[in-house]
XYZ file of C-alpha atoms in Angstrom:
535
model
C 65.006 -15.330 238.835
C 65.351 -11.431 238.103
C 64.765 -9.651 241.761
C 62.603 -6.622 240.827
C 61.731 -3.744 244.080
C 63.177 -6.561 246.545
C 62.950 -10.187 247.035
C 60.228 -11.951 245.469
C 60.094 -14.814 247.942
C 59.961 -12.350 251.254
C 57.591 -10.458 250.152
C 53.037 -10.864 249.461
C 53.506 -10.087 245.819
C 51.801 -13.223 244.454
C 49.353 -13.722 241.988
C 46.798 -15.230 244.071
C 47.283 -15.526 247.860
C 47.849 -19.263 249.116
C 48.192 -20.781 245.326
C 50.097 -24.089 245.068
C 53.054 -23.500 242.404
C 52.784 -26.241 239.893
C 56.008 -27.815 238.357
C 55.963 -25.966 234.756
C 57.571 -28.812 232.907
C 54.607 -30.290 233.073
C 52.157 -27.592 231.741
C 51.440 -29.320 228.585
C 50.309 -32.211 230.463
C 47.997 -30.298 233.124
C 46.512 -28.347 230.028
C 45.020 -31.492 228.327
C 44.012 -32.985 231.814
C 42.346 -29.766 232.865
C 41.048 -28.659 229.219
C 40.615 -31.489 226.998
C 38.025 -29.370 224.909
C 40.576 -26.556 224.465
C 39.727 -22.962 224.415
C 36.964 -21.239 222.376
C 33.750 -23.369 220.616
C 34.453 -26.132 217.701
C 32.604 -25.052 214.517
C 29.279 -27.103 215.430
C 28.829 -25.280 218.863
C 29.475 -21.715 217.069
C 27.617 -22.407 213.880
C 24.216 -23.595 215.983
C 22.100 -21.683 214.996
C 19.510 -22.436 217.896
C 22.234 -21.160 220.420
C 23.920 -17.943 218.272
C 21.509 -17.529 215.539
C 22.557 -17.011 211.860
C 26.372 -15.751 211.814
C 28.610 -14.339 209.172
C 32.515 -13.786 208.532
C 32.674 -10.462 210.706
C 30.852 -12.278 213.945
C 33.464 -14.944 215.080
C 37.363 -15.549 214.807
C 39.643 -18.585 214.112
C 41.668 -19.175 217.389
C 45.615 -19.405 216.766
C 47.530 -22.807 216.889
C 50.707 -23.885 216.960
C 53.317 -22.572 214.395
C 55.864 -25.747 213.281
C 56.606 -24.405 209.589
C 57.059 -21.402 207.664
C 54.301 -19.608 205.802
C 56.083 -20.426 202.609
C 55.201 -24.316 203.259
C 51.550 -23.641 203.553
C 49.997 -25.940 200.299
C 46.965 -24.455 198.847
C 45.809 -27.221 196.233
C 42.312 -27.539 196.287
C 39.150 -29.054 194.336
C 36.898 -26.866 192.425
C 35.291 -29.521 191.138
C 35.220 -33.171 191.411
C 37.931 -33.515 188.782
C 39.242 -30.424 188.404
C 41.846 -29.061 190.921
C 43.469 -25.846 191.449
C 47.062 -24.838 192.571
C 45.265 -21.495 194.757
C 41.707 -21.542 196.095
C 40.615 -18.412 194.352
C 37.877 -18.124 192.061
C 36.415 -14.796 190.195
C 32.546 -14.133 189.796
C 30.868 -14.250 186.399
C 29.410 -10.480 186.684
C 29.956 -8.449 183.830
C 32.176 -6.197 185.500
C 34.186 -8.534 186.869
C 35.221 -11.628 184.413
C 36.056 -11.441 180.834
C 38.841 -13.055 178.965
C 41.350 -11.250 180.816
C 40.474 -11.666 184.016
C 39.746 -15.600 183.331
C 43.455 -15.601 181.651
C 45.319 -13.982 184.688
C 43.482 -15.672 187.473
C 44.320 -19.185 185.458
C 48.094 -18.078 185.256
C 47.992 -17.422 188.785
C 46.810 -20.591 189.754
C 43.158 -19.954 190.269
C 39.779 -19.591 188.031
C 38.151 -17.152 186.058
C 34.355 -17.770 185.361
C 33.090 -15.663 182.233
C 29.726 -13.721 182.508
C 27.135 -14.699 179.962
C 25.533 -10.989 180.176
C 26.373 -11.125 176.483
C 25.451 -13.219 173.466
C 26.830 -16.802 172.928
C 29.000 -15.737 170.274
C 30.787 -13.432 172.356
C 30.923 -15.419 175.038
C 32.649 -18.307 173.183
C 35.031 -15.972 171.561
C 36.567 -14.739 175.269
C 36.419 -18.653 175.979
C 38.286 -19.180 172.617
C 40.996 -16.472 173.636
C 41.210 -17.980 177.224
C 41.968 -21.431 175.556
C 44.669 -20.074 172.984
C 46.626 -17.551 175.628
C 48.897 -20.027 176.701
C 49.509 -23.627 175.268
C 52.468 -26.269 175.135
C 51.477 -26.924 171.408
C 49.012 -24.507 170.274
C 46.845 -27.171 168.531
C 44.737 -24.695 166.476
C 47.001 -21.892 165.610
C 45.504 -18.987 163.610
C 47.117 -19.608 160.101
C 47.541 -17.065 157.429
C 47.423 -17.925 153.239
C 49.755 -16.421 151.236
C 47.089 -14.003 149.774
C 46.314 -12.363 153.225
C 47.350 -8.899 153.264
C 49.189 -7.069 155.762
C 46.490 -4.649 156.918
C 44.349 -8.112 157.435
C 47.438 -9.692 159.305
C 47.401 -6.370 161.965
C 43.738 -6.824 162.194
C 44.511 -10.280 163.441
C 46.897 -8.877 166.016
C 44.888 -6.435 167.362
C 41.690 -9.217 167.785
C 44.248 -11.945 169.009
C 46.631 -9.877 171.181
C 49.580 -11.661 169.703
C 51.610 -11.049 166.178
C 53.230 -14.248 165.204
C 51.132 -16.516 162.697
C 52.209 -19.034 160.484
C 51.478 -18.864 156.470
C 50.663 -21.914 154.885
C 49.788 -22.746 151.121
C 46.566 -22.656 151.459
C 45.593 -20.693 155.206
C 44.993 -23.756 156.909
C 46.634 -26.433 159.757
C 47.622 -29.269 158.117
C 48.753 -27.763 154.727
C 52.659 -27.001 153.847
C 54.133 -24.135 155.695
C 56.130 -21.705 153.543
C 56.798 -18.860 155.969
C 55.993 -17.074 159.593
C 55.038 -13.366 160.365
C 55.616 -11.525 163.058
C 54.523 -8.262 164.920
C 58.429 -6.950 163.501
C 57.576 -8.008 160.000
C 53.962 -5.939 159.668
C 54.344 -2.730 162.222
C 56.170 -0.523 159.997
C 55.363 -1.959 156.306
C 53.988 0.867 154.435
C 51.509 -0.546 152.269
C 48.778 -2.580 153.786
C 47.792 -4.291 150.621
C 50.979 -6.122 150.099
C 50.542 -9.933 150.508
C 52.187 -11.156 153.702
C 54.376 -13.228 151.589
C 56.443 -10.101 150.467
C 57.228 -9.314 154.430
C 57.202 -12.927 155.955
C 60.141 -14.863 157.072
C 60.962 -17.983 155.220
C 64.426 -18.674 157.305
C 62.499 -21.286 159.658
C 63.281 -23.489 162.690
C 60.925 -26.396 162.967
C 60.826 -29.523 165.121
C 59.283 -33.026 163.464
C 55.778 -34.106 164.867
C 56.204 -36.280 167.493
C 58.656 -34.147 169.335
C 57.852 -33.930 173.272
C 56.664 -30.664 175.067
C 60.262 -30.937 176.722
C 62.682 -31.244 173.339
C 60.512 -28.490 171.887
C 61.320 -25.934 174.431
C 64.751 -27.391 174.196
C 64.897 -26.263 170.627
C 62.955 -22.974 171.191
C 65.146 -22.163 173.922
C 68.468 -22.471 171.811
C 66.941 -20.582 168.744
C 66.425 -16.878 168.606
C 62.866 -17.192 167.395
C 59.503 -16.511 168.882
C 57.780 -19.398 167.545
C 58.501 -22.967 167.043
C 56.378 -24.358 164.164
C 55.683 -28.287 164.764
C 55.835 -30.200 161.192
C 54.806 -33.444 159.726
C 57.286 -35.626 157.431
C 55.883 -33.826 154.168
C 56.687 -30.220 155.842
C 52.835 -29.458 156.703
C 51.823 -27.771 159.762
C 50.396 -29.359 162.667
C 51.098 -27.161 165.691
C 53.185 -24.649 167.316
C 55.131 -23.765 170.352
C 55.509 -20.105 171.414
C 58.564 -18.168 172.958
C 56.055 -16.351 175.584
C 54.643 -19.593 177.122
C 57.812 -20.371 177.870
C 58.436 -17.179 179.505
C 55.077 -17.430 181.340
C 55.709 -21.153 182.293
C 58.840 -19.338 184.150
C 56.487 -16.302 186.128
C 53.435 -18.483 186.393
C 54.463 -21.838 188.047
C 51.123 -22.012 189.411
C 49.089 -21.716 186.387
C 45.935 -23.809 186.206
C 46.406 -25.945 183.210
C 44.730 -29.200 181.625
C 47.780 -32.137 181.995
C 47.352 -33.686 178.363
C 46.885 -30.160 176.534
C 48.884 -27.593 178.580
C 46.112 -25.432 177.928
C 44.493 -22.764 180.839
C 41.429 -24.010 182.271
C 38.384 -22.242 181.448
C 35.424 -21.965 182.994
C 32.209 -19.879 181.753
C 28.585 -19.235 183.358
C 24.983 -20.069 181.579
C 21.334 -19.577 182.422
C 19.070 -22.588 182.997
C 17.018 -21.439 179.595
C 16.134 -23.538 177.055
C 18.357 -21.591 174.638
C 21.079 -21.609 177.046
C 21.493 -25.327 175.897
C 22.114 -23.746 172.483
C 25.290 -21.226 174.218
C 26.686 -23.938 176.395
C 27.060 -26.208 172.541
C 29.175 -22.929 171.197
C 31.001 -22.845 174.626
C 31.954 -26.303 174.312
C 33.201 -26.246 171.108
C 35.528 -23.094 171.908
C 37.227 -25.362 174.902
C 34.960 -24.904 177.845
C 36.129 -27.132 181.076
C 33.590 -26.027 183.704
C 29.845 -24.674 183.026
C 28.576 -22.719 186.099
C 24.645 -22.748 186.487
C 24.140 -19.051 187.220
C 20.828 -18.816 189.390
C 20.486 -16.673 192.554
C 18.184 -20.141 193.934
C 19.758 -23.317 192.877
C 17.182 -25.147 193.774
C 14.544 -25.007 190.882
C 13.100 -27.525 187.931
C 14.969 -25.461 185.332
C 18.393 -26.197 187.215
C 17.815 -29.769 188.042
C 17.020 -30.301 184.534
C 19.871 -28.566 182.848
C 22.489 -30.633 185.226
C 20.800 -33.742 184.043
C 20.813 -32.487 180.381
C 24.244 -31.595 180.706
C 25.365 -34.978 182.389
C 23.497 -36.804 179.706
C 24.885 -35.105 176.372
C 28.186 -33.714 177.884
C 29.515 -36.013 180.503
C 32.937 -34.710 179.883
C 31.893 -31.480 181.163
C 32.147 -30.662 184.921
C 29.100 -28.484 186.123
C 28.848 -26.535 188.989
C 25.624 -25.939 190.492
C 23.731 -23.052 192.824
C 23.094 -20.847 194.290
C 22.356 -22.594 197.746
C 22.394 -22.127 201.058
C 20.912 -24.860 202.930
C 21.232 -28.733 203.000
C 17.946 -29.504 201.129
C 18.897 -27.172 198.290
C 22.486 -29.104 198.305
C 20.748 -32.298 198.296
C 18.609 -31.889 195.184
C 21.702 -30.764 193.214
C 23.451 -33.073 194.148
C 21.275 -35.942 193.614
C 20.792 -34.435 190.078
C 24.747 -34.563 189.430
C 26.736 -31.595 190.287
C 30.175 -31.796 190.101
C 30.590 -28.472 192.581
C 28.272 -26.159 194.247
C 28.120 -22.519 194.957
C 27.197 -21.409 198.550
C 25.703 -17.768 199.086
C 22.269 -15.994 198.643
C 22.312 -12.096 199.515
C 25.917 -11.753 201.047
C 27.828 -9.745 198.069
C 28.651 -6.511 198.246
C 26.653 -5.653 195.477
C 23.625 -8.350 196.689
C 20.356 -6.981 198.304
C 18.256 -10.107 197.932
C 18.207 -10.355 201.885
C 16.636 -6.924 202.261
C 14.217 -6.684 199.571
C 13.334 -10.627 199.055
C 13.715 -11.266 202.737
C 15.439 -14.677 201.447
C 18.467 -16.015 202.128
C 21.159 -17.085 204.830
C 24.180 -15.213 206.835
C 27.220 -16.635 205.090
C 29.050 -17.938 207.646
C 26.159 -20.491 208.473
C 25.371 -21.433 204.800
C 28.961 -22.677 203.921
C 29.676 -24.734 206.853
C 26.274 -26.648 206.810
C 26.066 -26.790 202.740
C 29.743 -27.784 202.754
C 30.111 -30.661 205.827
C 26.811 -31.977 204.281
C 28.275 -32.248 200.390
C 31.806 -32.972 201.514
C 30.092 -36.572 201.875
C 29.408 -37.147 198.547
C 33.027 -35.560 197.262
C 31.154 -32.396 196.076
C 33.372 -29.151 196.474
C 31.526 -26.134 196.933
C 32.691 -22.538 196.342
C 31.988 -20.080 199.390
C 30.528 -16.891 196.692
C 30.004 -13.736 198.393
C 30.715 -11.390 201.088
C 34.823 -11.423 200.946
C 35.927 -8.474 201.281
C 39.502 -9.409 203.044
C 42.111 -11.787 203.381
C 40.291 -12.970 206.887
C 36.935 -13.643 204.969
C 38.869 -15.654 202.731
C 40.067 -17.518 205.663
C 37.026 -17.844 207.172
C 35.369 -19.396 204.381
C 37.852 -22.063 203.696
C 38.334 -22.994 207.233
C 33.832 -23.758 207.227
C 34.400 -26.068 204.592
C 34.736 -24.084 201.427
C 36.909 -25.831 198.666
C 37.612 -22.295 197.026
C 35.931 -18.892 197.377
C 34.412 -16.524 194.633
C 35.254 -12.602 194.751
C 33.155 -10.220 193.069
C 33.709 -6.712 194.512
C 37.466 -7.296 195.624
C 38.627 -8.074 191.863
C 36.311 -5.324 190.134
C 38.407 -2.417 190.840
C 41.696 -4.298 189.282
C 43.340 -3.865 185.760
C 41.934 -7.251 184.441
C 38.477 -6.585 185.076
C 36.235 -5.341 182.328
C 35.642 -1.256 182.287
C 37.465 2.065 182.090
C 38.639 3.611 184.938
C 37.062 7.003 185.794
C 37.626 9.547 188.493
C 35.028 9.905 191.073
C 34.082 13.423 192.527
C 36.782 12.618 195.450
C 39.348 12.477 192.950
C 40.141 8.609 193.687
C 40.724 6.700 190.522
C 37.774 3.814 190.219
C 35.872 1.443 188.131
C 32.132 0.806 187.995
C 31.213 -2.057 189.693
C 27.586 -3.740 189.677
C 25.561 -6.432 191.030
C 23.881 -8.882 188.488
C 20.522 -8.384 189.841
C 21.044 -4.132 189.980
C 18.344 -2.208 187.293
C 21.662 -1.183 185.105
C 22.593 -5.120 184.679
C 19.087 -6.474 183.951
C 18.117 -3.950 181.201
C 21.310 -4.111 179.706
C 20.124 -4.544 176.294
C 23.710 -5.865 174.467
C 22.957 -9.230 176.736
C 20.013 -9.583 174.960
C 21.461 -11.060 171.339
C 19.864 -14.719 170.655
C 16.444 -13.872 173.022
C 13.399 -12.981 172.134
C 13.969 -9.748 173.419
C 16.759 -7.971 175.652
C 15.384 -8.675 178.665
C 14.500 -12.543 178.015
C 18.095 -12.681 176.970
C 19.782 -11.148 179.912
C 21.989 -12.770 182.181
C 20.700 -10.915 185.301
C 17.283 -11.171 184.725
C 17.478 -14.881 184.203
C 19.451 -15.210 187.196
C 16.736 -13.641 189.013
C 13.935 -15.112 187.272
C 12.778 -12.066 186.341
C 12.192 -12.615 182.082
C 8.483 -12.645 182.161
C 8.244 -9.258 184.712
C 6.607 -6.521 183.398
C 8.641 -4.477 185.861
C 11.785 -5.245 187.367
C 12.378 -5.608 191.086
C 15.879 -4.749 192.081
C 18.298 -7.140 193.942
C 21.447 -5.827 193.862
C 23.010 -2.501 193.527
C 25.492 -0.030 191.057
C 28.218 1.988 192.243
C 32.201 2.252 191.717
C 35.340 0.736 193.280
C 38.325 1.923 194.250
C 41.845 1.062 191.465
C 43.592 -2.024 193.344
C 46.246 -2.117 190.055
C 46.925 -5.455 188.498
C 45.481 -9.052 190.128
C 49.310 -10.235 189.201
C 50.154 -8.024 192.239
C 46.586 -8.467 194.133
C 46.080 -11.875 194.155
C 49.780 -12.718 195.113
C 49.055 -10.550 198.103
C 46.178 -12.574 199.042
C 48.023 -15.748 198.769
C 50.430 -14.826 201.227
C 48.086 -13.446 203.673
C 46.313 -16.960 203.314
C 49.602 -18.659 204.374
C 50.259 -16.505 206.978
C 46.951 -16.841 208.471
C 47.185 -20.521 208.431
C 50.254 -20.558 209.658
C 48.839 -18.942 212.304
C 45.816 -21.398 213.104
C 48.499 -24.263 212.490
C 47.274 -25.610 209.609
C 49.930 -26.829 206.463
C 47.250 -27.214 204.378
C 43.649 -26.376 203.417
C 42.738 -30.224 203.708
C 44.180 -30.275 207.408
C 42.519 -26.940 208.147
C 38.992 -28.928 207.351
C 40.079 -31.629 208.942
C 40.947 -30.091 212.104
C 37.813 -27.888 211.777
C 35.342 -30.829 211.720
C 37.529 -33.038 214.412
C 37.176 -29.997 216.971
C 41.026 -29.118 216.506
C 40.762 -25.850 215.194
C 38.664 -23.770 217.385
C 36.796 -20.281 217.093
C 35.535 -17.382 219.208
C 32.437 -15.284 218.638
C 33.029 -11.608 218.257
C 30.808 -9.241 220.541
C 30.010 -5.637 218.578
C 32.554 -3.873 221.143
C 35.291 -6.839 219.888
C 34.867 -6.190 216.288
C 35.101 -2.229 216.551
C 37.986 -2.560 218.551
């Protein structure tokens, strides 16, 4: 033992006078005997509203556990619906300043999910779904095909529309017609005559693979060739599908991508309302390849949503339906009984939502998640924690309280992939516009009214807050701006790394183990006072 200011054994510098010193090798045994419940509070005691009132994310902390593994070994696989799981628990919100096709594509590439907003015409929304489904495939089963009469100018327009410039050319311009050439960006980029047919500039020296080639075999052929695309043809030379070199590179850069196992297409979700005309919108989305539909309502426990759930499950049983929003077990039970495959939890907790203040209706987010998710898990229904996510810590807390995934709006609104343009604020900072779907701006957006009886009745904001027939609109959201966060390809990996380190600190090596530890009382919590929050 080191000696400090003399010999401890001969001084009176005890920790406690007269205290018996126990055998240090038995510290763990004595801990389990004297403190069987552990430090802090279990989740049920913490979230007991009769004792502590309604809590939100900032009102508590998760206590640390034992680290017995590296942060990189933490698995983040989690279900988003009964039938579909993701590699990462992050979902982007269906807001018109957050998720369109670019955000949906990149969230899927990074292992999460993007939910495309419906504050637009049904045709525009279906087109966004189509872009997501076509962005990365194993075999592209419905490639854009040109005919011999297509002009160079038209090919350039198609490149601007779709974002890629490699198109097969067939005899009659359709799939399952004889392949005669390929057009690439290099062929048309500097061609001076836009009215020339593509047959003047197309490549005819093609490398193809026969129909029936496996994805692994096709990848091997493409990786050995210097071509950007590999057409798959039948015995008669008819085009049946296509494979892209850029897809091979994306597979290398995005190993966690959310893809369907059979087609290798990115998983795509989109939101709709609960009006009769939304059934027509849904059909267009399904025709475009939709995988998950999210019923978008501020208060999900309504006859309109229940009838819509039953309609979808009857007419489109292959489609997963996520209902909501809910904050109570009673709300959740109604939608679970109707047949939902997932639930969104949250009412008034978002940064651009003021429902709790204006309508005096809602519930603090932590209390909502724990009560609803614990109930829904009995029926195998995954839950999304929707709203109030401002940092990595909030993500961790939402998942610890039972949510399978978390939905983010404002946290992603300032990224490169969100809709809208950057502008410089009065303070000289680079920002993007961000608004709640209950804001007056969103509810009066006329571009969203296509297909409805009027702009107001066709608007996603008024539908979400049941305001289609109101003569005067009552704001339940706000408009503003958010700081530039760069690309989600950098920001989301940062969030995921932080999440893995947090789970490492807690001592949970996966999200299921985290939730199990919470329910068994092994993962403990502590309330935070106002002073603790300020600290």
